[in-house]
XYZ file of C-alpha atoms in Angstrom:
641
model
C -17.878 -58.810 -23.820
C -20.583 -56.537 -25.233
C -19.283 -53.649 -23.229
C -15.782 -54.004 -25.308
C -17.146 -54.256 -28.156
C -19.558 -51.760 -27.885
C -16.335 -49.306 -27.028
C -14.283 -50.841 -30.046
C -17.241 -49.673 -32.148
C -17.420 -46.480 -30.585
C -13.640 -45.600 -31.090
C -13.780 -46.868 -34.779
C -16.557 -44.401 -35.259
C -14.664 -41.618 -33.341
C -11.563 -42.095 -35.626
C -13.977 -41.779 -38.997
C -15.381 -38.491 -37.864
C -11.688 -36.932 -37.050
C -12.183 -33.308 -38.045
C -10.353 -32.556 -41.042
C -8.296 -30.178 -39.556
C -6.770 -32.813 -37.332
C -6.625 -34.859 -40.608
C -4.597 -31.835 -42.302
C -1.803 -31.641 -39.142
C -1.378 -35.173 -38.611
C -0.676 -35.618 -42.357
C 1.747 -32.812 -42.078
C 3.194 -35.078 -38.850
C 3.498 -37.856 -41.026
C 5.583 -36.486 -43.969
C 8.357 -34.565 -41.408
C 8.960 -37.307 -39.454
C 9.124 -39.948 -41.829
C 11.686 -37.264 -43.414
C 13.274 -37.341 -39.911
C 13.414 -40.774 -39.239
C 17.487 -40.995 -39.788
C 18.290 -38.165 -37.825
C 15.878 -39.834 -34.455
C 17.720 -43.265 -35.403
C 21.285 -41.354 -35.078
C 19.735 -40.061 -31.935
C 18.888 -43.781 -30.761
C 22.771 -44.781 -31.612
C 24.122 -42.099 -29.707
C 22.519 -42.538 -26.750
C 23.739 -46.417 -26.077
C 26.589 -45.226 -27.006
C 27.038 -43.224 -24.249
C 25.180 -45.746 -22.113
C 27.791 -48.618 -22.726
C 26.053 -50.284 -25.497
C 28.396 -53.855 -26.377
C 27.106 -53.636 -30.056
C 29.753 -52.355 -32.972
C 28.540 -50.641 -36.151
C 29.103 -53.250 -39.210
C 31.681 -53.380 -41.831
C 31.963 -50.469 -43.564
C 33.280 -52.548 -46.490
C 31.565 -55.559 -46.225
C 28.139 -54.480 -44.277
C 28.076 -57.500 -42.339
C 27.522 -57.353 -38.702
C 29.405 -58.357 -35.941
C 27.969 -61.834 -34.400
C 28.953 -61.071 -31.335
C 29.038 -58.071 -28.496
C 31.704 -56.997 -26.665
C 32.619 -58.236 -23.130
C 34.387 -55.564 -21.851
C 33.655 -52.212 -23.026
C 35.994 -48.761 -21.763
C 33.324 -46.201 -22.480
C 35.150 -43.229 -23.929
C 32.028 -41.760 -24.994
C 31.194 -41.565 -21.561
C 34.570 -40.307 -20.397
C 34.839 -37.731 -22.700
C 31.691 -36.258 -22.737
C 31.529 -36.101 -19.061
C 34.920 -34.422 -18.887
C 33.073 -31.260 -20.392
C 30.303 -31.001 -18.363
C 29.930 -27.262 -17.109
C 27.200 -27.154 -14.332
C 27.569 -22.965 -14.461
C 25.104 -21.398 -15.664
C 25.799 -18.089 -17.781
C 24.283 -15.177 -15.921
C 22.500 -12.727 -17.695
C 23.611 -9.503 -18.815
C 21.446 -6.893 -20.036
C 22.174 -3.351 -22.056
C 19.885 -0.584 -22.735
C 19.480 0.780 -26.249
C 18.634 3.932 -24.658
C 19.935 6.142 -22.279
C 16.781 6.343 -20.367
C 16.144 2.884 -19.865
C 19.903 2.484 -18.279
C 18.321 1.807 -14.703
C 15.716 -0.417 -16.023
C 18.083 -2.744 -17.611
C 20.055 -3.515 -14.706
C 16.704 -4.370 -12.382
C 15.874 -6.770 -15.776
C 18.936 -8.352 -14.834
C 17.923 -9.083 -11.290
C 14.678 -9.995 -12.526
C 16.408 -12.832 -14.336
C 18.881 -13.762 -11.865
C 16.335 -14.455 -9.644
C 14.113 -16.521 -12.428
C 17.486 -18.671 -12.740
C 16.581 -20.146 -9.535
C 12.775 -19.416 -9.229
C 12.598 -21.893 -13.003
C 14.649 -24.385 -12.278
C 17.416 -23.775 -15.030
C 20.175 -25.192 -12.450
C 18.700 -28.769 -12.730
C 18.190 -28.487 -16.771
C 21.253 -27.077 -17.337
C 22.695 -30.315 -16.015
C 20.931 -32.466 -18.392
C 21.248 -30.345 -21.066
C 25.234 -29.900 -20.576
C 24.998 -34.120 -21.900
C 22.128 -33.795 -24.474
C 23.997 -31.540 -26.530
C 27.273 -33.388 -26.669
C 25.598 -36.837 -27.563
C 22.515 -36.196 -29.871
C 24.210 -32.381 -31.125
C 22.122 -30.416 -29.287
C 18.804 -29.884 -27.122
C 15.635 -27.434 -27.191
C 14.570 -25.638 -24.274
C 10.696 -23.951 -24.305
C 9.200 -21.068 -22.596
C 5.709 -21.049 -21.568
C 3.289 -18.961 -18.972
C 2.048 -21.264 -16.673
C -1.039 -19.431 -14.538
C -1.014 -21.959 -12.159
C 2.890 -21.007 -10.904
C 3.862 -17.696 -9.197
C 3.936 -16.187 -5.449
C 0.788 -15.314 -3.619
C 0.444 -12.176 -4.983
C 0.906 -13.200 -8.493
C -1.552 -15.029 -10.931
C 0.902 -16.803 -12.805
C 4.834 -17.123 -13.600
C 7.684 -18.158 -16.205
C 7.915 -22.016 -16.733
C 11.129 -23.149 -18.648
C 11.440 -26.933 -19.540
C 13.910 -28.708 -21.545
C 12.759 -30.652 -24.929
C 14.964 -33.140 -25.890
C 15.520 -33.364 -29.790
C 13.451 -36.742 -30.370
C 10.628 -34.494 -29.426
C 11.049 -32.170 -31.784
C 9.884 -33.271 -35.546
C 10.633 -30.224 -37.838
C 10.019 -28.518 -41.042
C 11.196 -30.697 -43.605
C 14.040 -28.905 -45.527
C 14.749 -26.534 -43.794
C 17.781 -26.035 -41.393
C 17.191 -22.412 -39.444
C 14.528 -23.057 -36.751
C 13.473 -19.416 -36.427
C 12.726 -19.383 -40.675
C 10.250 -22.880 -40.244
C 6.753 -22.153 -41.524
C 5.836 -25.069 -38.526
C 7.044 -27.308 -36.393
C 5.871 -30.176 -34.051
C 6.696 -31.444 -30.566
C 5.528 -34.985 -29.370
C 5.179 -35.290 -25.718
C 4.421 -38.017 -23.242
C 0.882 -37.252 -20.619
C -1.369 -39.023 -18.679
C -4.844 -39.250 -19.780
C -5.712 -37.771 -16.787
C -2.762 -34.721 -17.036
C -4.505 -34.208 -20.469
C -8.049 -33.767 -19.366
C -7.045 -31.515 -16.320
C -4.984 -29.499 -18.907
C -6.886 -29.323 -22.527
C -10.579 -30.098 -20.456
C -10.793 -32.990 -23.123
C -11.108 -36.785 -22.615
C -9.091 -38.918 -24.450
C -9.652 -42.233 -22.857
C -10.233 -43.761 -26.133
C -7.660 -42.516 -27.215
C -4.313 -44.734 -28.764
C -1.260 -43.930 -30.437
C 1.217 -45.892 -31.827
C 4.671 -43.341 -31.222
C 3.578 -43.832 -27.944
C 6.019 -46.618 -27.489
C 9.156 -44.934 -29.415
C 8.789 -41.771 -26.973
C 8.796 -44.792 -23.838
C 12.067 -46.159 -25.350
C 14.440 -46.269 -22.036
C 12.037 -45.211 -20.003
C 10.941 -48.185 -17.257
C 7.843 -49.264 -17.118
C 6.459 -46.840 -19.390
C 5.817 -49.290 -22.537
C 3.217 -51.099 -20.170
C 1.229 -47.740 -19.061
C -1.941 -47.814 -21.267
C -2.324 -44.151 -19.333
C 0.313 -42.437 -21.253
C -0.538 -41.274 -24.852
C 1.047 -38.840 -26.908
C 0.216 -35.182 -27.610
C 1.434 -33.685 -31.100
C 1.959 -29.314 -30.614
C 2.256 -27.732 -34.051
C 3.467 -24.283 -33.810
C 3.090 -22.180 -36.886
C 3.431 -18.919 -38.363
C 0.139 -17.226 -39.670
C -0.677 -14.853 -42.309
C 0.193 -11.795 -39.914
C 3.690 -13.111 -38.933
C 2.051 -14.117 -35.663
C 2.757 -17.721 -34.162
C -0.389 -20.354 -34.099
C -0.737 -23.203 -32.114
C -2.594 -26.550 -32.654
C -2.662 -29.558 -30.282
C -4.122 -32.733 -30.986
C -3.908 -36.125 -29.473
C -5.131 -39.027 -32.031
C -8.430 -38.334 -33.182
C -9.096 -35.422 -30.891
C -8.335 -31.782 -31.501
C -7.595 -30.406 -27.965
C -6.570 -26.469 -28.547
C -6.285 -23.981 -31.636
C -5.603 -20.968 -31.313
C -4.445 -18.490 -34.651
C -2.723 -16.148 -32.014
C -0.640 -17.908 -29.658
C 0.839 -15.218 -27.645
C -2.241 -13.450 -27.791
C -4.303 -12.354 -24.736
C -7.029 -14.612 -24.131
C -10.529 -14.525 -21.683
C -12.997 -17.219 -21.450
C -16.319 -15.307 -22.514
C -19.858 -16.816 -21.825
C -21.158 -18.081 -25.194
C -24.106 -16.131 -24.870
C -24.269 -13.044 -23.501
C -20.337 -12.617 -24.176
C -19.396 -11.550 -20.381
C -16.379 -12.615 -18.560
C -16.293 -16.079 -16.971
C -16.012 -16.238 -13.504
C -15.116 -19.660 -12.250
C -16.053 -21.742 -14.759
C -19.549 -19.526 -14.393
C -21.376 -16.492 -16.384
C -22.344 -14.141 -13.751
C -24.675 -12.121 -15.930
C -26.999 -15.173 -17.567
C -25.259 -18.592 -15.093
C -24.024 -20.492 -18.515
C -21.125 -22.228 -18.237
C -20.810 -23.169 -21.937
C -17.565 -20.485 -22.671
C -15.252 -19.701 -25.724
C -11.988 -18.139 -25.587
C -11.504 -14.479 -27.050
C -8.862 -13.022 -27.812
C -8.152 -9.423 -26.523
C -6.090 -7.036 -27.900
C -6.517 -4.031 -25.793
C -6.572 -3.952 -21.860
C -7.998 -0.869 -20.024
C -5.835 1.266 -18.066
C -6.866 1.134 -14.306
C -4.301 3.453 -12.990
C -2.625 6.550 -13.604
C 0.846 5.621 -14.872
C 4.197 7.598 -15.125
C 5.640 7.083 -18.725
C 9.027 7.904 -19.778
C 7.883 10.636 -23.100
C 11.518 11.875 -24.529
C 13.596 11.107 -21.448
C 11.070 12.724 -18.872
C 8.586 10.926 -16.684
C 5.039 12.311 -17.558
C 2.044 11.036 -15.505
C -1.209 9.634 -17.556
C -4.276 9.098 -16.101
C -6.598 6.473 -16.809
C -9.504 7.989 -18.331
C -10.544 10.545 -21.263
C -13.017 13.111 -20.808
C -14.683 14.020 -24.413
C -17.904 15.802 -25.117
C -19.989 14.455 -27.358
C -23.777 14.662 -28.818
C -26.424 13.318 -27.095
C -28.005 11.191 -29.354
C -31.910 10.137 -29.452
C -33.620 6.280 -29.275
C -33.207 6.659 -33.247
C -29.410 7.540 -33.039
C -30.209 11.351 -34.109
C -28.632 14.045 -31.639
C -31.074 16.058 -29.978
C -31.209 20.147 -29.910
C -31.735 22.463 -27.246
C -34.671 25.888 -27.345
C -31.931 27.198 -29.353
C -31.521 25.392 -31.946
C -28.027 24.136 -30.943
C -27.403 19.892 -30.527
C -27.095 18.674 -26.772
C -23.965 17.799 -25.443
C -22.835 15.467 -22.808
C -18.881 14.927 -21.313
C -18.186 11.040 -21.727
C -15.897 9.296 -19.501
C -13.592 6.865 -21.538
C -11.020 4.406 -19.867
C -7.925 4.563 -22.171
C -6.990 1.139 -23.587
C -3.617 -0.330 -24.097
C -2.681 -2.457 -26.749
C -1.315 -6.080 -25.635
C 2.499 -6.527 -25.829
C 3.012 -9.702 -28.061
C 6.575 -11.727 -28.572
C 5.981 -12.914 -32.129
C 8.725 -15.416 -31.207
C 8.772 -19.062 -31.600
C 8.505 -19.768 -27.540
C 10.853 -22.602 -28.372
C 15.570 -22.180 -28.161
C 18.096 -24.637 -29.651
C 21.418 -24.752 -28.574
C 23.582 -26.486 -31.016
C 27.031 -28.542 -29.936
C 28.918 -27.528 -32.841
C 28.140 -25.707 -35.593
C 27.445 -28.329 -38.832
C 26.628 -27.487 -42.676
C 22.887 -28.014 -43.640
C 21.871 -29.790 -40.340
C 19.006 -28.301 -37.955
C 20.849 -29.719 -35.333
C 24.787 -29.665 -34.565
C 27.540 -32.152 -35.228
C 27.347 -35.071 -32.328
C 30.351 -36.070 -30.310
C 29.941 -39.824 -30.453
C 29.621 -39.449 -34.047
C 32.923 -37.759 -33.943
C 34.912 -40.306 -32.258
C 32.638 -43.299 -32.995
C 35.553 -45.381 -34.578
C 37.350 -45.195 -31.935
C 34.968 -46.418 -29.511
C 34.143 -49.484 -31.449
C 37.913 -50.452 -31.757
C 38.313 -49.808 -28.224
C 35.535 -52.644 -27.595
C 37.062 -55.015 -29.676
C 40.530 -54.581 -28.085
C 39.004 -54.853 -24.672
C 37.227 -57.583 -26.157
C 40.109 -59.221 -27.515
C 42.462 -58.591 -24.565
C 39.898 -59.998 -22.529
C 39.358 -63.341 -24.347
C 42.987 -63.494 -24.307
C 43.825 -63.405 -20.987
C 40.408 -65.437 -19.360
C 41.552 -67.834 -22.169
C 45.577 -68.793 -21.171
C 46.136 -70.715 -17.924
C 48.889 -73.128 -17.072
C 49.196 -76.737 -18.453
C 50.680 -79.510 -15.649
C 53.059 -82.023 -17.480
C 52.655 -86.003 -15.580
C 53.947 -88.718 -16.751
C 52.005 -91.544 -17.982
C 49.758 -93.083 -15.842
C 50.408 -90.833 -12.945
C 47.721 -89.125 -11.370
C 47.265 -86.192 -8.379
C 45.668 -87.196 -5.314
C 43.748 -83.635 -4.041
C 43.068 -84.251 -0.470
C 43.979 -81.308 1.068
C 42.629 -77.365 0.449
C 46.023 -76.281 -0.166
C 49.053 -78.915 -0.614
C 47.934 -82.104 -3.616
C 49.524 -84.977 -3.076
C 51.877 -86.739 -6.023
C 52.783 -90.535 -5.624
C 55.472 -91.509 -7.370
C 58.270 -94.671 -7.930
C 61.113 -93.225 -8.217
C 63.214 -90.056 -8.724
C 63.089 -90.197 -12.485
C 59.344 -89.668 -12.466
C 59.996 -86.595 -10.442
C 61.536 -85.143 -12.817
C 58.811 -85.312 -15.731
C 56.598 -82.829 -13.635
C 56.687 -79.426 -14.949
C 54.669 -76.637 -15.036
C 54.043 -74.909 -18.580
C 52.614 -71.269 -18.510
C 50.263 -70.142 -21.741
C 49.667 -66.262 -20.971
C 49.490 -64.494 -24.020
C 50.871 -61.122 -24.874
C 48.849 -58.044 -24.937
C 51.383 -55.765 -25.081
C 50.442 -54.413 -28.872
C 46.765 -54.500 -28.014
C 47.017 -52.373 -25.224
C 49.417 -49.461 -27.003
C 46.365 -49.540 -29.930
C 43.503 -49.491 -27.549
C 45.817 -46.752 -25.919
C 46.598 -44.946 -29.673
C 42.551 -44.703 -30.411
C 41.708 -43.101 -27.029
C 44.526 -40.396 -27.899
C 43.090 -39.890 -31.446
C 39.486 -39.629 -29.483
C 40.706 -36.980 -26.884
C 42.150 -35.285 -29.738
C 39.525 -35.133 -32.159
C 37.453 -33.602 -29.215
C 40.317 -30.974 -27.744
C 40.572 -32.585 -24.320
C 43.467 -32.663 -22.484
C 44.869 -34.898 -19.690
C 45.352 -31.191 -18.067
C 41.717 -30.643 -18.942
C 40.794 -33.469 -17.752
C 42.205 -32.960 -14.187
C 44.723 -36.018 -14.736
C 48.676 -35.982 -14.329
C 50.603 -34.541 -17.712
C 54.141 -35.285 -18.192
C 54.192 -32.441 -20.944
C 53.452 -30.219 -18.615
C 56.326 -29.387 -16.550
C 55.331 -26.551 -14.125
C 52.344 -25.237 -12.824
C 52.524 -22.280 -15.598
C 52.915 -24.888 -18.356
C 49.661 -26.968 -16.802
C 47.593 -24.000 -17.134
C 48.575 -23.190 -20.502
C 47.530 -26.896 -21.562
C 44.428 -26.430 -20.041
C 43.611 -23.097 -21.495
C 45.122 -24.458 -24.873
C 41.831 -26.973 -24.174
C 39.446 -24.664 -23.374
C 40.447 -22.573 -26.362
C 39.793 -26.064 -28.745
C 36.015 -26.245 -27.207
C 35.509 -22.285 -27.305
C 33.103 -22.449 -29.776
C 30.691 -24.530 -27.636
C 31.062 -22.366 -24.995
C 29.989 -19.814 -27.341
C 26.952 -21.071 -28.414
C 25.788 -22.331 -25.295
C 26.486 -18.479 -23.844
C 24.217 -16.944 -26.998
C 21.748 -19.902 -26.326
C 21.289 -18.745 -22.731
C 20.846 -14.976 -24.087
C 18.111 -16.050 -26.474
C 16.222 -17.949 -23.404
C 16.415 -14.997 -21.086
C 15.004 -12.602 -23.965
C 12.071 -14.476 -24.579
C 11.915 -14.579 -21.025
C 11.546 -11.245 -20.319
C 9.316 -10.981 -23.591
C 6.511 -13.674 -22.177
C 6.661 -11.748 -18.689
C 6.031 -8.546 -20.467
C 2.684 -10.347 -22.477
C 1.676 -12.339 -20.032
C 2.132 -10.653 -16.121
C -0.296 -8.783 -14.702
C 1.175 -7.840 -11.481
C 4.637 -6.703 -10.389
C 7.430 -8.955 -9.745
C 9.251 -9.430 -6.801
C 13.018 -9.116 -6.654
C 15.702 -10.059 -4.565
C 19.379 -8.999 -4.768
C 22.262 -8.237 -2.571
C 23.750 -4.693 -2.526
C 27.263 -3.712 -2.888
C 27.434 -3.312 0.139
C 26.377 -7.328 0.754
C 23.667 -5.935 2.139
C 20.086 -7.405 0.829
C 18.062 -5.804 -1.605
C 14.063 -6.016 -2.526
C 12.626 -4.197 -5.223
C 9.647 -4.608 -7.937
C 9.612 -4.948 -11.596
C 6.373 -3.500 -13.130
C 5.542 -4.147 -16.691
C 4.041 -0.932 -17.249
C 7.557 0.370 -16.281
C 7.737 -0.534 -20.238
C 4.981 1.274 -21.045
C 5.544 4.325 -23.711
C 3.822 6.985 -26.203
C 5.459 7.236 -29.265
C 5.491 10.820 -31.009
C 1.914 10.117 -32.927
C 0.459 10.104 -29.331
C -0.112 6.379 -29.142
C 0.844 3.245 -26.712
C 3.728 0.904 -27.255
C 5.924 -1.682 -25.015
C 9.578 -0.787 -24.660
C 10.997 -4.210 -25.628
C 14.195 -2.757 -27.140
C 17.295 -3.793 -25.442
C 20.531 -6.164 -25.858
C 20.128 -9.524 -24.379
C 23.629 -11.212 -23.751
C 25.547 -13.074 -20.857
C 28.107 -12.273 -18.811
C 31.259 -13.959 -19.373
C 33.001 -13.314 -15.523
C 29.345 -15.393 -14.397
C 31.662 -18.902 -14.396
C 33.687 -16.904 -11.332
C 30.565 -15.385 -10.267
C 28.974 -18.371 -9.086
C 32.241 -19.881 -7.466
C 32.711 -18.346 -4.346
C 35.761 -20.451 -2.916
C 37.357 -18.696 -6.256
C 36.235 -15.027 -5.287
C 36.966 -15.769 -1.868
C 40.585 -16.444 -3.092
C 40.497 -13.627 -5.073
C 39.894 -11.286 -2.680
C 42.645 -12.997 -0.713
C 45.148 -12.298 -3.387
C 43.742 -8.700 -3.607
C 44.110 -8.092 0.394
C 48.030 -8.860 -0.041
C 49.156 -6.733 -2.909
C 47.677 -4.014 -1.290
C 45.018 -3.380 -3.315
C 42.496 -2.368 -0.657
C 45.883 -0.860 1.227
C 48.211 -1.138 3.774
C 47.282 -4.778 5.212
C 46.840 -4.092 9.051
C 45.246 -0.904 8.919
C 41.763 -0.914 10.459
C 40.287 1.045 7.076
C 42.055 -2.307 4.725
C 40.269 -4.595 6.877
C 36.748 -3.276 6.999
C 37.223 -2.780 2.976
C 38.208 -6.783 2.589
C 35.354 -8.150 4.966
C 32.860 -6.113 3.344
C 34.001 -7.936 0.057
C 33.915 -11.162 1.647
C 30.272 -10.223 2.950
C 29.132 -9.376 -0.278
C 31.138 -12.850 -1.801
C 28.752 -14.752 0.935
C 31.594 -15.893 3.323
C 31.005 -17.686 6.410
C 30.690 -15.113 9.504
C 32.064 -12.319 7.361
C 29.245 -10.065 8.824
C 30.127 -10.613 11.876
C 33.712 -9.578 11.559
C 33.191 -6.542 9.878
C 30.936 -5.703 12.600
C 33.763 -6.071 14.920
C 36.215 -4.067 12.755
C 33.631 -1.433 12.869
C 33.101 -1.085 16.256
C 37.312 -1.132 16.564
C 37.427 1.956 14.220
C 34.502 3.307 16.296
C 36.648 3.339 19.336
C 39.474 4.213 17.432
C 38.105 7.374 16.579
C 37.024 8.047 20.037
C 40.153 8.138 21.593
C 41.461 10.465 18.679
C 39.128 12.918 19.153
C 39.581 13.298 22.943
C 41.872 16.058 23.801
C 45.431 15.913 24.799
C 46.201 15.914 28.422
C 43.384 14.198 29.909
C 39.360 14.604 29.624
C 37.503 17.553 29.591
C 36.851 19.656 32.800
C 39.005 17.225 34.753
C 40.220 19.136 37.983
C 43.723 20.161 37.453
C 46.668 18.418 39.334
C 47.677 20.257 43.080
């Protein structure tokens, strides 16, 4: 008992001395998101919405809600939003400003395509592709995690998806890249947070803890979860800031974000090694931010279109200068000099970006986020679960009434046939049977009426949605429904194609700040054949015309819109099929056509397609052969007697 109290006392204490810059953040906190509080309730809605909620919004007239839920629901919400789903990922597409930097561009490109795997964007892209649709959109951040990477690197690319009741922003204003700040609220372990930050928080308590658990099972009941509030910021230079805090306790600030940093021994100033000073042994360390690294090699650098080798180091002559700082003179009269060796220094390459992307649903007026599906077709869903409410009640409700006459009763003996005793034929015929099932003819064609006006509202066809379409006469007439559809929901495919090119430029722009050794990367030739190069960052290295260092970070970041067929190789495969018999690669049956298609169908990954053309080869091989051995027989073959 005098232990707990002992730590109640203790905490109370902590909480009184809470630096005032914690103080200033967390009253920031409090203002956005009690400014934000309808938009995470909307988000709340939404969600059971799409979970199968049986609660219906009230009255709009009367504001009264509904006593009861609904006992059968037919989730449209669901249905709907499902039917857009798109698990393909846009592949990235990348175009050099410059003429010089054309070659470069398209290894960025592989670069990427391989960090689409290497990242994990398959897996978020498939929980994003619902987030939008239901809340109006989603965040995705980019971060340098030094822990990730091959063997050969320190470090790699970490992209994780932020979903929008994480993210409290600015208040008032709508363009995320304009916000002066912005905060994110995650869920960690006490333990994840003292292995990350190097700060204990096991006093610590917070009481959004349990709105970030919401759905979440088991996680109301953790007392090891807490949440940690990131504020990311703009400072005076147009730089971005960073401040992380978890209740009382500030756990990282840092003015330059995207800065390089070294831990430096608090004392002597050296380089930590290990948690160690190996000039003085301290292992009390600061961070320091660098802005210049030291060239260790020579370097070829693209100057005006032609490759010019630099070498590290400077060779300068200079005075040699006395205990008292005064250069000292020869017999002569004439000051001592001395050639210095000077390792040139690069400046660090820094994004200036917000490290954070939001891809909106649809476009709305004055809203951070976009417009939400359920909130578009809302109505509908909630007189959809009364009229499967209603139709429900209805029919568990009629039954059949058995007319007896008086005083008769029905003997049930057996499991199939009753048994009736009557006293005479009369009494036979008072029996009947009356049936009470109701109609539910009208209910139905309504319930049926507000699912069209849904699937309209929304642009999703039955063709879309893979089911049979009586307007839709002919296979040509299907197809033209369904690209009628796809037309209706082109502008989400739109912004979902320019939110992927904003991820993979920031991307390339925190591998170009942060990586300090070259990237592997793995492609397939033209020829299907596999590929390995590197991607260097000082391959971005450059010398402007005033002589000094600068990053080449200038190039157009978009996606490629053939990626959808890209990725779907029973398509290509089909394709190529299609290709073979109209002759594009020529006459079909000639040896030449057929090493031509199976070299496509390599490249398009199909089963055993290296083996064939390995066979086709060899056939045009021997075909060759026999056409360059002369007529009549083989050379110096005795003639015939």
């Amino acid at each position: 008992m005098f232990e707990g109290l002992k730590k109640m006392l203790n905490k109370t204490k902590n909480k009184l001395e809470t630096p005032k810059d914690v103080q200033k953040w967390q009253s920031k906190l409090d203002s956005a998101r009690s400014q934000y509080e309808e938009q995470l309730k909307n988000m709340a809605k939404y969600e059971k919405y799409y979970a199968g909620d049986r609660s219906v919004q009230a009255n709009p007239n009367t504001g009264i809600d509904p006593t009861k839920l609904s006992t059968n629901v037919r989730n449209i919400v669901y249905e709907l939003i499902e039917s857009q789903v798109d698990s393909s990922i846009p592949m990235p597409r990348v175009r050099a400003i410059h003429p010089e930097d054309d070659e470069l561009a398209k290894k960025m490109e592989k670069f990427l395509e391989n960090k689409v795997k290497t990242c994990g964007l398959v897996l978020m892209n498939d929980s994003v592709e619902r987030t939008v649709p239901i809340v109006g959109g989603s965040f995705t951040r980019v971060e340098w995690d030094t822990n990730r990477g091959l063997h050969s690197e320190i470090g790699d690319l970490k992209v994780t998806e932020l979903h929008p009741k994480k993210i409290i922003p600015q208040p008032g204003v709508i363009d995320f890249d304009e916000m002066d700040y912005f905060f994110i609220q995650e869920l960690m372990t006490k333990k994840t947070v003292k292995r990350v930050y190097g700060e204990d928080v096991s006093d610590c308590e917070n009481d959004l803890t349990n709105d970030l658990t919401e759905g979440i099972e088991g996680a109301t009941q953790n007392d090891d979860l807490v949440t940690v509030n990131t504020a990311f910021y703009r400072n005076d230079e147009g730089g971005v800031g960073i401040f992380v805090w978890c209740d009382y306790v500030k756990l990282l600030d840092l003015e330059e974000y995207e800065a390089r940093y070294l831990d430096r021994c608090e004392k002597c100033g050296a380089v930590m090694v290990d948690g160690k000073c190996p000039e003085c042994g301290s292992k009390k360390a600061k961070k320091s931010k660098e802005d210049y690294e030291e060239l260790v090699d020579a370097v070829e650098i693209t100057v005006k279109g032609q490759p010019q080798r630099i070498d590290p180091e400077t060779f300068t002559e200079a005075p040699i200068l006395d205990e008292m700082g005064q250069p000292l003179y020869d017999e002569y009269g004439q000051p001592k000099m001395e050639i210095k060796r000077e390792k040139k220094k690069v400046p660090y390459y820094k994004p200036n970006v917000y490290p954070v992307i939001l891809r909106k649903n649809i476009t709305a007026q004055n809203k951070l986020l976009g417009e939400s599906d359920v909130n578009v077709i809302i109505d509908q869903q909630d007189t959809i679960k009364k009229l499967g409410t209603q139709m429900n009640e209805k029919l568990l409700m009629g039954g059949s009434l058995v007319i007896l006459p008086q005083n008769l009763e029905i003997q049930k003996d057996g499991e199939q046939f009753n048994i009736v005793r009557i006293n005479n034929a009369n009494d036979k015929s008072l029996i009947d049977v009356m049936n009470l099932q109701p109609n539910i003819q009208y209910d139905s064609q309504y319930l049926e009426t507000n699912y069209s006006w849904a699937k309209s509202a929304l642009g999703i066809t039955d063709s879309y949605q893979g089911k049979y379409d009586a307007s839709a006469t002919s296979g040509t007439a299907k197809q033209y429904s369904i690209n009628q559809a796809a037309g209706r929901l082109d502008s989400k495919r739109t912004l979902k194609n320019e939110a992927y090119a904003k991820l993979y430029e920031i991307m390339f722009k925190f591998w170009l700040a942060f990586s300090d050794n070259p990237s592997e990367i793995s492609s397939v030739d033209k020829d299907g054949q596999p590929e390995h190069e590197q991607l260097d960052r000082m391959e971005f290295l450059r010398i402007d015309a005033a002589g000094e260092f600068y990053w080449d970070d200038e190039f157009i970041f978009e996606t490629d819109p053939t990626s959808t067929l890209m990725q779907n190789r029973e398509m290509m495969w089909n394709q190529t099929d299609m290709k073979l018999q109209s002759g594009a690669f020529g006459p079909v049956g000639d040896l030449e056509t057929a090493k031509a298609y199976w070299t496509i169908m390599k490249a398009n990954g199909y089963p055993n397609a290296s083996s064939v053309l390995n066979l086709v080869e060899e056939r045009i091989a021997k075909q060759n052969e026999m056409a360059a051995m002369p007529q009549g027989g083989m050379p110096n073959e005795m003639p015939l007697m």
